[in-house]
Amino acid sequence: MKKVVTIQSNPHQHWVGDGFHVRSIFSYNDLSKEMSPFLLMDYGGHTEFPPTKKRLGVGEHPHRGFETVTIVYDGEVEHRDSSGGGGLIRKGDVQWMTAGSGIVHEEFHGTDYAKKGGPFEMIQLWVNLPKKNKMTAPGYQAITKDVIPEFPLANGAGLVRVIAGHFNGTKGPAHTFSAVNLWDITAHFEKTVELEVPPGFTTAVFVLKGEIKFSDKNVKGGEMAILERDGQKLSFEVLENARVLLLNGEPINEPVVGYGPFVMNSEGEIRQAMIDYESGRMGHL
Ligand code: MN
């Protein structure tokens, strides 16, 4: 049975633009090896926004060298990018955007949501691209709620939504460049959740709400347990009805050099990314 190596959390919130009030739960700045292929995760915990006619969010900015995965738990995110992609990410939907060789995009609250206001909750996860795919063509997968398969857990312990990877022989809808399992789990009070993942992969369990317990370590809302890579089985008790995101992926053993919105393998590639962006080679909206 996999053991917990560390519990990761961050009490400090910051604004991304004026629309997303997030906590960076982990970052490649200090955990690039431990969390590979995942680069960072921003958690926008439950926030109530009043009705507004303003566009709240973050305007035109670039990315290169990785993928951004936006999971909307509540509220709506509107997106537009230089590759012609765009759309509305509603509650339960996921956007999987491949920045690849370079993309310019904007992220705002959905117009209809903003008019009414209400609860907002989201996660943005950055997934690295292997060196050979960093300059792949940019792309966009709109993964709506209805195409994400759902499975009951054994013994009535809850429900799994398979965003990416495999669960019980079924594949989730997201196309990924390296092996990634991303499961959105609802787990019920007093039950035990037992899961199996491939050996040697990075595994982390982020708790959005509720509380769970791995043999001797409790994990509460806003905390993420990083598990050891050895072993294939993990198991936790549910101390309070919980919503959990399981991150599991094959480590990419390549250098990680990042600066702001670019994550590459060397300083030289970062300089090139800046030049390419400034000279308009990543496009415009
Ligand atoms: Mn962005």
Short mmCIF file of C-alpha atoms and ligand atoms in Angstrom, two decimals:
data_model
loop_
_atom_site.label_atom_id
_atom_site.label_comp_id
_atom_site.label_asym_id
_atom_site.label_seq_id
_atom_site.Cartn_x
_atom_site.Cartn_y
_atom_site.Cartn_z
CA MET A 1 0.00 0.00 0.00
CA LYS A 2 1.38 3.41 -0.97
CA LYS A 3 2.42 5.64 1.92
CA VAL A 4 2.10 9.41 2.12
CA VAL A 5 5.45 11.16 1.64
CA THR A 6 4.35 14.76 2.30
CA ILE A 7 1.27 16.89 2.74
CA GLN A 8 1.37 19.99 0.60
CA SER A 9 -0.74 23.13 1.17
CA ASN A 10 -0.55 26.89 0.85
CA PRO A 11 -2.51 29.32 3.02
CA HIS A 12 -1.63 32.30 0.77
CA GLN A 13 -4.12 33.31 -1.89
CA HIS A 14 -3.38 35.55 -4.83
CA TRP A 15 -5.42 36.99 -7.69
CA VAL A 16 -4.85 35.88 -11.28
CA GLY A 17 -6.07 38.97 -13.12
CA ASP A 18 -9.16 40.16 -11.26
CA GLY A 19 -11.24 36.99 -11.66
CA PHE A 20 -9.44 34.06 -10.10
CA HIS A 21 -8.61 34.02 -6.38
CA VAL A 22 -6.27 31.05 -6.11
CA ARG A 23 -3.79 29.20 -3.93
CA SER A 24 -0.80 27.62 -5.68
CA ILE A 25 -0.86 24.16 -4.12
CA PHE A 26 2.44 23.09 -5.66
CA SER A 27 4.90 24.36 -8.23
CA TYR A 28 7.83 23.05 -10.27
CA ASN A 29 9.94 25.72 -8.56
CA ASP A 30 10.40 23.37 -5.61
CA LEU A 31 8.80 20.05 -6.63
CA SER A 32 9.71 19.56 -10.30
CA LYS A 33 11.11 16.03 -9.81
CA GLU A 34 8.60 14.89 -7.19
CA MET A 35 5.51 16.02 -9.14
CA SER A 36 6.60 15.39 -12.76
CA PRO A 37 4.80 15.39 -15.23
CA PHE A 38 2.67 17.93 -13.31
CA LEU A 39 4.14 21.44 -13.16
CA LEU A 40 1.82 23.38 -10.95
CA MET A 41 -1.71 23.56 -9.64
CA ASP A 42 -3.74 26.65 -8.77
CA TYR A 43 -6.86 26.05 -6.71
CA GLY A 44 -9.57 28.68 -6.80
CA GLY A 45 -11.58 27.58 -3.77
CA HIS A 46 -15.24 28.48 -3.31
CA THR A 47 -15.67 32.24 -3.86
CA GLU A 48 -18.97 34.13 -4.16
CA PHE A 49 -18.92 36.79 -6.85
CA PRO A 50 -21.64 39.48 -6.87
CA PRO A 51 -23.46 40.19 -10.17
CA THR A 52 -21.43 42.45 -12.46
CA LYS A 53 -21.34 43.76 -16.01
CA LYS A 54 -17.52 43.86 -15.89
CA ARG A 55 -15.39 41.16 -17.50
CA LEU A 56 -13.47 39.60 -14.63
CA GLY A 57 -10.48 37.43 -15.42
CA VAL A 58 -7.16 37.66 -17.19
CA GLY A 59 -6.55 39.23 -20.61
CA GLU A 60 -4.31 38.23 -23.48
CA HIS A 61 -1.17 36.33 -22.38
CA PRO A 62 1.02 33.59 -23.91
CA HIS A 63 2.05 30.01 -23.01
CA ARG A 64 4.60 27.63 -24.50
CA GLY A 65 5.90 24.15 -23.70
CA PHE A 66 3.11 22.52 -21.68
CA GLU A 67 -0.66 22.03 -21.33
CA THR A 68 -3.15 23.83 -19.10
CA VAL A 69 -6.07 21.85 -17.71
CA THR A 70 -8.96 23.90 -16.33
CA ILE A 71 -11.56 22.06 -14.27
CA VAL A 72 -14.67 24.08 -13.44
CA TYR A 73 -16.46 22.90 -10.27
CA ASP A 74 -18.75 25.92 -10.01
CA GLY A 75 -19.32 29.05 -12.10
CA GLU A 76 -18.24 29.45 -15.74
CA VAL A 77 -14.97 30.25 -17.55
CA GLU A 78 -14.95 31.82 -21.03
CA HIS A 79 -11.87 31.26 -23.15
CA ARG A 80 -10.50 32.46 -26.49
CA ASP A 81 -7.12 31.71 -28.06
CA SER A 82 -4.91 32.57 -31.03
CA SER A 83 -5.32 29.12 -32.60
CA GLY A 84 -9.02 29.89 -33.11
CA GLY A 85 -10.12 27.81 -30.12
CA GLY A 86 -12.62 29.16 -27.66
CA GLY A 87 -15.78 28.51 -25.77
CA LEU A 88 -17.49 28.29 -22.48
CA ILE A 89 -16.35 25.89 -19.76
CA ARG A 90 -19.38 25.19 -17.59
CA LYS A 91 -19.74 23.51 -14.22
CA GLY A 92 -18.51 19.90 -14.60
CA ASP A 93 -16.60 20.64 -17.84
CA VAL A 94 -12.85 20.50 -18.39
CA GLN A 95 -10.69 22.40 -20.85
CA TRP A 96 -7.46 20.74 -21.90
CA MET A 97 -5.35 23.28 -23.79
CA THR A 98 -2.08 22.37 -25.47
CA ALA A 99 0.12 25.46 -25.58
CA GLY A 100 2.81 23.52 -27.48
CA SER A 101 4.88 25.84 -29.68
CA GLY A 102 2.93 28.84 -28.47
CA ILE A 103 -0.54 30.14 -27.88
CA VAL A 104 -1.98 33.46 -26.78
CA HIS A 105 -5.22 33.34 -24.87
CA GLU A 106 -7.58 35.07 -22.44
CA GLU A 107 -9.58 33.60 -19.56
CA PHE A 108 -12.65 35.35 -18.15
CA HIS A 109 -15.77 34.55 -16.17
CA GLY A 110 -18.63 33.49 -18.45
CA THR A 111 -20.86 36.46 -19.44
CA ASP A 112 -24.13 34.87 -18.25
CA TYR A 113 -22.55 33.72 -14.98
CA ALA A 114 -21.09 37.21 -14.36
CA LYS A 115 -24.52 38.86 -14.84
CA LYS A 116 -26.07 36.64 -12.17
CA GLY A 117 -23.04 36.16 -9.91
CA GLY A 118 -22.82 33.21 -7.53
CA PRO A 119 -20.41 30.52 -6.41
CA PHE A 120 -17.16 29.97 -8.28
CA GLU A 121 -14.69 27.11 -7.81
CA MET A 122 -12.02 25.86 -10.20
CA ILE A 123 -8.64 24.22 -10.59
CA GLN A 124 -5.97 24.95 -13.17
CA LEU A 125 -3.34 22.27 -13.51
CA TRP A 126 -0.25 22.59 -15.73
CA VAL A 127 0.93 19.33 -17.30
CA ASN A 128 4.40 19.26 -18.83
CA LEU A 129 5.07 18.14 -22.40
CA PRO A 130 7.94 15.76 -23.16
CA LYS A 131 10.86 17.51 -24.91
CA LYS A 132 9.88 15.95 -28.25
CA ASN A 133 6.36 17.44 -28.03
CA LYS A 134 7.09 20.91 -26.61
CA MET A 135 6.91 22.52 -30.06
CA THR A 136 3.83 20.59 -31.17
CA ALA A 137 1.00 22.60 -32.76
CA PRO A 138 -1.23 24.34 -30.22
CA GLY A 139 -4.64 22.82 -29.64
CA TYR A 140 -7.72 22.80 -27.53
CA GLN A 141 -9.92 20.01 -26.19
CA ALA A 142 -13.33 21.08 -24.90
CA ILE A 143 -14.25 18.18 -22.64
CA THR A 144 -17.86 18.64 -21.66
CA LYS A 145 -19.45 16.98 -18.66
CA ASP A 146 -21.51 14.57 -20.81
CA VAL A 147 -18.39 12.93 -22.36
CA ILE A 148 -16.62 12.28 -19.02
CA PRO A 149 -17.40 8.69 -18.02
CA GLU A 150 -18.55 8.07 -14.45
CA PHE A 151 -18.04 4.90 -12.43
CA PRO A 152 -19.28 3.90 -8.99
CA LEU A 153 -16.52 2.94 -6.54
CA ALA A 154 -16.62 -0.48 -4.88
CA ASN A 155 -18.79 -0.86 -1.75
CA GLY A 156 -20.77 2.31 -2.45
CA ALA A 157 -17.77 4.44 -1.49
CA GLY A 158 -18.53 7.09 -4.11
CA LEU A 159 -18.09 8.01 -7.75
CA VAL A 160 -15.15 8.54 -10.12
CA ARG A 161 -15.22 10.82 -13.17
CA VAL A 162 -12.41 9.81 -15.52
CA ILE A 163 -11.10 13.01 -17.14
CA ALA A 164 -7.91 11.42 -18.47
CA GLY A 165 -6.31 8.00 -18.46
CA HIS A 166 -7.82 4.66 -17.60
CA PHE A 167 -10.09 3.43 -14.85
CA ASN A 168 -11.49 -0.12 -14.72
CA GLY A 169 -10.57 -0.63 -18.37
CA THR A 170 -12.32 2.49 -19.68
CA LYS A 171 -10.44 5.44 -21.11
CA GLY A 172 -11.19 9.05 -20.26
CA PRO A 173 -11.74 11.56 -23.09
CA ALA A 174 -8.57 13.69 -22.78
CA HIS A 175 -5.78 13.10 -25.28
CA THR A 176 -2.42 13.36 -23.46
CA PHE A 177 1.19 13.32 -24.71
CA SER A 178 2.48 11.22 -21.79
CA ALA A 179 0.63 8.73 -19.59
CA VAL A 180 -1.65 10.68 -17.23
CA ASN A 181 -4.59 9.58 -15.08
CA LEU A 182 -6.77 12.41 -13.81
CA TRP A 183 -9.77 11.33 -11.75
CA ASP A 184 -12.39 13.55 -10.11
CA ILE A 185 -13.65 11.58 -7.11
CA THR A 186 -16.68 12.08 -4.87
CA ALA A 187 -16.21 9.99 -1.71
CA HIS A 188 -18.78 9.22 0.97
CA PHE A 189 -18.47 9.57 4.75
CA GLU A 190 -17.38 6.45 6.67
CA LYS A 191 -16.42 4.55 3.50
CA THR A 192 -12.98 3.38 2.43
CA VAL A 193 -11.82 4.23 -1.09
CA GLU A 194 -9.43 1.75 -2.71
CA LEU A 195 -7.71 2.58 -5.99
CA GLU A 196 -5.06 1.05 -8.21
CA VAL A 197 -2.58 2.99 -10.35
CA PRO A 198 0.42 1.99 -12.52
CA PRO A 199 3.70 1.35 -10.63
CA GLY A 200 6.42 4.03 -10.66
CA PHE A 201 4.06 6.90 -11.50
CA THR A 202 3.80 10.15 -9.55
CA THR A 203 0.65 10.04 -7.42
CA ALA A 204 -0.97 12.87 -5.48
CA VAL A 205 -4.40 13.26 -3.95
CA PHE A 206 -5.80 16.77 -3.57
CA VAL A 207 -8.78 17.29 -1.26
CA LEU A 208 -11.10 20.14 -2.32
CA LYS A 209 -13.55 19.59 0.50
CA GLY A 210 -14.15 17.15 3.32
CA GLU A 211 -11.47 15.11 5.02
CA ILE A 212 -9.79 11.79 4.26
CA LYS A 213 -7.24 9.64 6.08
CA PHE A 214 -4.36 7.53 4.74
CA SER A 215 -3.23 4.98 7.39
CA ASP A 216 -1.75 7.61 9.73
CA LYS A 217 -2.10 10.93 7.87
CA ASN A 218 -5.22 13.09 7.71
CA VAL A 219 -5.75 15.26 4.63
CA LYS A 220 -8.22 18.15 4.84
CA GLY A 221 -9.76 20.56 2.32
CA GLY A 222 -7.05 22.57 0.54
CA GLU A 223 -4.36 19.95 1.26
CA MET A 224 -2.65 17.55 -1.14
CA ALA A 225 -1.03 14.26 -0.16
CA ILE A 226 1.96 13.24 -2.27
CA LEU A 227 2.33 9.46 -2.20
CA GLU A 228 5.40 7.31 -2.74
CA ARG A 229 5.98 5.99 -6.28
CA ASP A 230 6.42 2.38 -5.10
CA GLY A 231 3.36 0.18 -5.05
CA GLN A 232 0.17 0.22 -7.07
CA LYS A 233 -2.56 0.40 -4.45
CA LEU A 234 -3.78 3.30 -2.40
CA SER A 235 -6.52 3.43 0.15
CA PHE A 236 -8.07 6.14 2.27
CA GLU A 237 -10.89 6.41 4.78
CA VAL A 238 -13.45 9.16 4.33
CA LEU A 239 -13.83 11.12 7.58
CA GLU A 240 -16.16 13.69 6.05
CA ASN A 241 -17.93 13.66 2.62
CA ALA A 242 -15.11 14.58 0.26
CA ARG A 243 -14.38 15.85 -3.25
CA VAL A 244 -10.93 14.72 -4.31
CA LEU A 245 -8.75 15.07 -7.42
CA LEU A 246 -6.31 12.24 -8.09
CA LEU A 247 -3.23 13.18 -10.11
CA ASN A 248 -1.24 10.28 -11.49
CA GLY A 249 1.34 10.35 -14.25
CA GLU A 250 4.51 8.89 -15.67
CA PRO A 251 7.44 11.12 -14.64
CA ILE A 252 9.20 12.94 -17.49
CA ASN A 253 12.88 12.76 -16.60
CA GLU A 254 14.03 15.88 -18.46
CA PRO A 255 15.27 19.28 -17.24
CA VAL A 256 12.56 21.79 -16.34
CA VAL A 257 13.33 25.48 -16.91
CA GLY A 258 10.43 27.86 -16.57
CA TYR A 259 9.84 31.58 -16.62
CA GLY A 260 6.33 32.99 -16.16
CA PRO A 261 4.09 31.48 -18.83
CA PHE A 262 6.82 29.43 -20.55
CA VAL A 263 8.19 26.04 -19.41
CA MET A 264 10.99 24.57 -21.51
CA ASN A 265 14.14 22.45 -21.03
CA SER A 266 16.84 25.17 -21.15
CA GLU A 267 17.47 28.89 -20.55
CA GLY A 268 18.11 29.35 -24.27
CA GLU A 269 14.66 28.00 -25.13
CA ILE A 270 13.09 30.41 -22.61
CA ARG A 271 14.88 33.36 -24.25
CA GLN A 272 13.66 32.16 -27.64
CA ALA A 273 10.09 31.90 -26.31
CA MET A 274 10.21 35.55 -25.18
CA ILE A 275 11.54 36.68 -28.56
CA ASP A 276 8.91 34.64 -30.41
CA TYR A 277 6.09 36.03 -28.27
CA GLU A 278 7.28 39.64 -28.54
CA SER A 279 7.66 39.38 -32.28
CA GLY A 280 4.10 38.04 -32.63
CA ARG A 281 5.05 34.51 -33.66
CA MET A 282 2.63 33.04 -31.10
CA GLY A 283 -0.24 34.92 -32.72
CA HIS A 284 -2.77 37.34 -31.33
CA LEU A 285 -6.43 37.34 -30.42
MN MN B 1 -3.32 31.15 -19.22
#
